[in-house]
CSV table of C-alpha atoms in Angstrom, one decimal:
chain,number,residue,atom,x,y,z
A,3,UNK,CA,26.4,-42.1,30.8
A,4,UNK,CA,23.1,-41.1,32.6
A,5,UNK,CA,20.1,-43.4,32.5
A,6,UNK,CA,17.0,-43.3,33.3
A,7,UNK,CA,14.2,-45.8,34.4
A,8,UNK,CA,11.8,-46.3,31.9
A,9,UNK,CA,8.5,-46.7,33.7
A,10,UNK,CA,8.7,-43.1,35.1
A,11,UNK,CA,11.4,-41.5,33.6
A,12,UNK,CA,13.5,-40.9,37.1
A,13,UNK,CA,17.5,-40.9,36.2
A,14,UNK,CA,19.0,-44.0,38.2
A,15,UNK,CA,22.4,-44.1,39.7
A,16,UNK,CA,24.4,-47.0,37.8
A,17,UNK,CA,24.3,-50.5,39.3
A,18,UNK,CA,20.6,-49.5,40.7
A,19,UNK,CA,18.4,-52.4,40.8
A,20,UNK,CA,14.9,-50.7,41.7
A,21,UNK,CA,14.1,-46.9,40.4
A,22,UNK,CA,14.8,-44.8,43.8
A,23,UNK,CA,11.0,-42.7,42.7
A,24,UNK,CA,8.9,-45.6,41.7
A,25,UNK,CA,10.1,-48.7,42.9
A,26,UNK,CA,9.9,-50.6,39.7
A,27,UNK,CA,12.9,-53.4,38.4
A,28,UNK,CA,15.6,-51.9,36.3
A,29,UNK,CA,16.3,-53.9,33.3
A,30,UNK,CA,19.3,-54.0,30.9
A,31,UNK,CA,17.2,-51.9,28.2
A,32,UNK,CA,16.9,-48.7,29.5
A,33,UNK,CA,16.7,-45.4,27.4
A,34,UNK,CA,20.3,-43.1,27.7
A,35,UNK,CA,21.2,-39.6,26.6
A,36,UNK,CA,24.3,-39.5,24.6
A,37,UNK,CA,25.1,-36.5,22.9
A,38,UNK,CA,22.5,-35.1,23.6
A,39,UNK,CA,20.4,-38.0,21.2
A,40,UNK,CA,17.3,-40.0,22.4
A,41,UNK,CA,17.2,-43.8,22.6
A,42,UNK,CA,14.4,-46.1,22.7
A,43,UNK,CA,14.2,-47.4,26.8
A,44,UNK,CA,13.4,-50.7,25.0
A,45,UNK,CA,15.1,-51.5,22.1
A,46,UNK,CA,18.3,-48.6,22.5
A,47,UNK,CA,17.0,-47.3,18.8
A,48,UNK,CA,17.7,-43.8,18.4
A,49,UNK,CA,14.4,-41.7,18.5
A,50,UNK,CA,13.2,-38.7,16.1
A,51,UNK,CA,12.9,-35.6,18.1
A,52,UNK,CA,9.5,-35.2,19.6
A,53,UNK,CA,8.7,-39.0,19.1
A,54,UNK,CA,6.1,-40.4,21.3
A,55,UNK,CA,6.5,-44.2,20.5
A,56,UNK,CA,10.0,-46.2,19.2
A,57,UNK,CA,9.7,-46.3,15.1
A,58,UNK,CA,11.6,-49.9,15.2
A,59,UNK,CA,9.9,-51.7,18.6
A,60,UNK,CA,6.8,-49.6,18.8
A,61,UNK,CA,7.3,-49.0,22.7
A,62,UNK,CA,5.7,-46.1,24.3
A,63,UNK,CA,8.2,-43.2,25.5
A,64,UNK,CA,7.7,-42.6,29.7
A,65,UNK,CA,6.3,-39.0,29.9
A,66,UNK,CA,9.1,-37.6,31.4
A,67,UNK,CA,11.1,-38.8,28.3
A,68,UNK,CA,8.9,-37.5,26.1
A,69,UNK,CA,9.2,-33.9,27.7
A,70,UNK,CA,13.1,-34.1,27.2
A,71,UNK,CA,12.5,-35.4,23.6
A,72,UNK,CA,10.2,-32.5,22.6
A,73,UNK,CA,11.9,-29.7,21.0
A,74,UNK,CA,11.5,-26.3,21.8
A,75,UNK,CA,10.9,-24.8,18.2
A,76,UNK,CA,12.1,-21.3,19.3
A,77,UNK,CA,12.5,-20.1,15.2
A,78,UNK,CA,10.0,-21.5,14.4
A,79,UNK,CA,7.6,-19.1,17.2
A,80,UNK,CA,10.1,-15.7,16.3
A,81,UNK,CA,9.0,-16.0,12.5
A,82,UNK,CA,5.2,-16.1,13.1
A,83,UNK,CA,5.3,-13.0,15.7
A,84,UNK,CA,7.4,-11.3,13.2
A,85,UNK,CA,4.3,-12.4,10.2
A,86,UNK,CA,1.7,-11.2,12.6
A,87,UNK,CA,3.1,-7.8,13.4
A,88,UNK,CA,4.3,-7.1,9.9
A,89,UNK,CA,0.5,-7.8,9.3
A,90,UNK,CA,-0.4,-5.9,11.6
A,91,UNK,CA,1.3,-2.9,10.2
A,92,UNK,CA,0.6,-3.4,7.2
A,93,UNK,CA,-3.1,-3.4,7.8
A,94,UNK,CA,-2.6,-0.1,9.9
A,95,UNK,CA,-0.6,1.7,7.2
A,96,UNK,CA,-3.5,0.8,4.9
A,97,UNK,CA,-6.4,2.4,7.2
A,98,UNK,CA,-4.5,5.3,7.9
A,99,UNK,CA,-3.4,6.0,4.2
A,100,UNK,CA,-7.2,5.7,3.3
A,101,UNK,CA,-7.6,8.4,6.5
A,102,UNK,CA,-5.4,10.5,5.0
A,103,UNK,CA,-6.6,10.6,1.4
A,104,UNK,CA,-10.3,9.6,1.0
A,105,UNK,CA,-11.8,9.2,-2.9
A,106,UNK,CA,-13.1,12.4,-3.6
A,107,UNK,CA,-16.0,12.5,-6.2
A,108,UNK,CA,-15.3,14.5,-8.8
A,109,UNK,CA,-17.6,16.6,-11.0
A,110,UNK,CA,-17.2,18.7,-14.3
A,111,UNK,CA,-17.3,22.7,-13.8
A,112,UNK,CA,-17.4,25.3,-16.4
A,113,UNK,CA,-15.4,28.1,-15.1
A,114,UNK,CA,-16.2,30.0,-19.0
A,115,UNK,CA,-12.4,29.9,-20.1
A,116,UNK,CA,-12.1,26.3,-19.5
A,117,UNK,CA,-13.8,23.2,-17.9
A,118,UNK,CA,-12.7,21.0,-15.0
A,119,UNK,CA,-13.9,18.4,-12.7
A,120,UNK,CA,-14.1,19.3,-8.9
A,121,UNK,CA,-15.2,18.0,-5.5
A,122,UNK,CA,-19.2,16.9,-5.7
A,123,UNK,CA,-20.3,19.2,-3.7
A,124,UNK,CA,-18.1,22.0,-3.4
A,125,UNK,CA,-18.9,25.6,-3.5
A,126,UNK,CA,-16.3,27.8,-4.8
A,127,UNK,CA,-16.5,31.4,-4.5
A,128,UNK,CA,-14.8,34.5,-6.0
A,129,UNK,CA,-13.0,35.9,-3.1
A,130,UNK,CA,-10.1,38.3,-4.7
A,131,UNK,CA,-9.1,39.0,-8.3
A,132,UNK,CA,-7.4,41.4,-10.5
A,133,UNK,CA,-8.8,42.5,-14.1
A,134,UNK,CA,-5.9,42.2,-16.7
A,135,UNK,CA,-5.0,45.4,-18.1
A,136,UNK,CA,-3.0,44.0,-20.9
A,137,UNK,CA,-0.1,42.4,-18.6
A,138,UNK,CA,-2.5,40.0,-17.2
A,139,UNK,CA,-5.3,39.3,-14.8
A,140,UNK,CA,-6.4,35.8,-11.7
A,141,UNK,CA,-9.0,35.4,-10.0
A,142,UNK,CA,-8.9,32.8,-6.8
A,143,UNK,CA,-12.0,31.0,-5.2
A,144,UNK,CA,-12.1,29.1,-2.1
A,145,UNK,CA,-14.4,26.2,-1.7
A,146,UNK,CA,-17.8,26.9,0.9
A,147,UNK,CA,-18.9,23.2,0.3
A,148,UNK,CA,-17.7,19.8,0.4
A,149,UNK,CA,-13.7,18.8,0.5
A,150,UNK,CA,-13.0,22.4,1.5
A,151,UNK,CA,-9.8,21.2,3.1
A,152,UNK,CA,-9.2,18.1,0.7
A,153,UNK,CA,-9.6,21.0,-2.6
A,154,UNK,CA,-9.7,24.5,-0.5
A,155,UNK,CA,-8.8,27.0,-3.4
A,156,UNK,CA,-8.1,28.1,-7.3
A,157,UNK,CA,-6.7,30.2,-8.7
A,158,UNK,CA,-6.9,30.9,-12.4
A,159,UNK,CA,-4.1,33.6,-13.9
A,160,UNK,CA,-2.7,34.9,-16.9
A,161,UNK,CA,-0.3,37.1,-15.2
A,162,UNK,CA,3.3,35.8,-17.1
A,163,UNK,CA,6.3,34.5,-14.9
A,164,UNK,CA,4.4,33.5,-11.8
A,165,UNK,CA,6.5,33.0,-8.6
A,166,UNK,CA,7.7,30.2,-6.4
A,167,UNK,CA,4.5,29.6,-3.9
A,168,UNK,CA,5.8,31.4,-0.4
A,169,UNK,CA,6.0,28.9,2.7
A,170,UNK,CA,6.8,25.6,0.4
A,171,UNK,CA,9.6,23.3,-1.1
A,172,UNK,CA,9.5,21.5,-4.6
A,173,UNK,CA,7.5,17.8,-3.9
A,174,UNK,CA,7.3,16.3,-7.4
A,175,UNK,CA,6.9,16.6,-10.9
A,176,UNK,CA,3.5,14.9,-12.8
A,177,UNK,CA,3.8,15.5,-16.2
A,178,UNK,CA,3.5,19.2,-16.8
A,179,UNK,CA,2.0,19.3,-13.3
A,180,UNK,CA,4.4,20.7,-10.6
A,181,UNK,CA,3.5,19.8,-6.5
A,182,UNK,CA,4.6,21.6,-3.7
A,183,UNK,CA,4.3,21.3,-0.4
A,184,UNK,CA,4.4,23.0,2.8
A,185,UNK,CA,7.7,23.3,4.2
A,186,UNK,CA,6.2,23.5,7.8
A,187,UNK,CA,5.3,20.2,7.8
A,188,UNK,CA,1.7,20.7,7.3
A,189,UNK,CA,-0.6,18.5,4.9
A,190,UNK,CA,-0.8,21.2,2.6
A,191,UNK,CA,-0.2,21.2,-1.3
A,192,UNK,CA,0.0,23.9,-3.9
A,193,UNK,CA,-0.1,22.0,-7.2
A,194,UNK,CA,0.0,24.2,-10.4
A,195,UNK,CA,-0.1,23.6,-13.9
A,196,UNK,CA,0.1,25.8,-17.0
A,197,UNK,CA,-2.8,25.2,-19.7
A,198,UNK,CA,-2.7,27.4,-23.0
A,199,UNK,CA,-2.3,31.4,-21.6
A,200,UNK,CA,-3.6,29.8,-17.8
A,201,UNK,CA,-2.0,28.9,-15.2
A,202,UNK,CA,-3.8,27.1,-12.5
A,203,UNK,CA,-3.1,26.5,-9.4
A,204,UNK,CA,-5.0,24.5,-6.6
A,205,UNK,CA,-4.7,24.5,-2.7
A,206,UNK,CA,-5.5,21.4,-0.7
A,207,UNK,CA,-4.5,18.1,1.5
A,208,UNK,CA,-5.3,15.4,-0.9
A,209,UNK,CA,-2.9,15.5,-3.6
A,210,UNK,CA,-4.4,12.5,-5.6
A,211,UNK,CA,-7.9,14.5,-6.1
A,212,UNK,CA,-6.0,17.7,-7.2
A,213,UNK,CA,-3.7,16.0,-9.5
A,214,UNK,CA,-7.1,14.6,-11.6
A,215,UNK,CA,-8.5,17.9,-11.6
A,216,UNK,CA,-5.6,19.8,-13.2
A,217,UNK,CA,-5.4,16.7,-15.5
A,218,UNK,CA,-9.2,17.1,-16.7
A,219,UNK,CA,-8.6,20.8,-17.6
A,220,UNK,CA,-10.1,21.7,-21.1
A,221,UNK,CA,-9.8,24.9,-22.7
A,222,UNK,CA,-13.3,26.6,-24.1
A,223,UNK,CA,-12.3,29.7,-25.5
């Protein structure tokens, strides 16, 4: 049973009658270790972990006591570095998502078959088309303003039994809305949807803006 003086905390040898470090008088009330439990150095009352003074005598714990006494909360430390990083993250995933996919403004366009909304902003302008000569006709514009790359083209048709998009791979399904994607890994979407004798279909990076475009789609004639 190792004891331990209790003006400075030193262990003593047993039968000592003066602490070898500090010089001061053993007495018969001294605090042990058994079991790896505290005891008062006064009274011999067991102590609470991390106790400073004796809950039955009131006697103040020597400091080097109190340093044994002190538990190392070592769970208690893992759990809030695990808190702060998953914070962390979660605060990064959140920037980077709204990096990804900014709010695009959205404005209604009369395109004289139908009306949609599309980037504020944007530009788009004829670049190719093919008249329908009675087995149908498109037309595609790409965008010379704002949110070129979140919006970049249409492409309005009426040609019957359109393809699979070349270069992309099924996504999802919204509704009557079908999303693809690139199948190179690139942030680019090809998200169609068929409206009375049109099919539409929209090339761009931000999904979410595209989908509410297709969505808005009314019919004029």
């Amino acid at each position: 049973m190792e004891e331990y003086c209790k003006n400075c905390g030193a262990a003593i040898r047993d039968g000592a009658k003066f602490c070898p470090d500090c010089g001061s008088e053993i007495e018969k009330a001294k605090e042990t270790i058994i079991e790896n439990k505290n005891f008062c150095e006064n009274c011999g009352s067991e102590l609470s972990p991390g106790a400073s003074f004796c809950g039955e005598c009131g006697h103040g714990m020597s400091s080097a006591l109190a340093k044994r006494a002190k538990p190392k909360d070592n769970n208690r430390t893992i759990i809030i570095g695990l808190v702060a990083v998953v914070a962390i993250l979660l605060v990064a995933v959140t920037l980077f998502s709204g990096v990804l996919t900014p709010e695009v403004p959205l404005v209604t366009q009369d395109f004289g078959v139908m009306t949609m909304l599309i980037p504020e902003g944007s530009n788009y302008v004829e670049t190719s088309s093919i008249p329908d000569y009675g087995y149908g006709g498109y037309y595609g514009m790409e965008n010379a303003g704002d949110y070129s790359d979140e919006v970049y083209s249409i492409m309005i048709s009426t040609i019957q039994g359109g393809s699979y998009p070349s270069g992309t791979v099924l996504d999802s399904q919204v509704g009557d809305i079908t999303v693809y994607k690139d199948n190179q890994g690139e942030n680019v979407y090809y998200i169609e949807r068929d409206v009375g004798d049109y099919e539409v279909t929209l090339i761009g990076n931000n999904e979410d803006a595209m989908i509410k475009m297709l969505q808005s789609i009314e019919l004029t004639d």
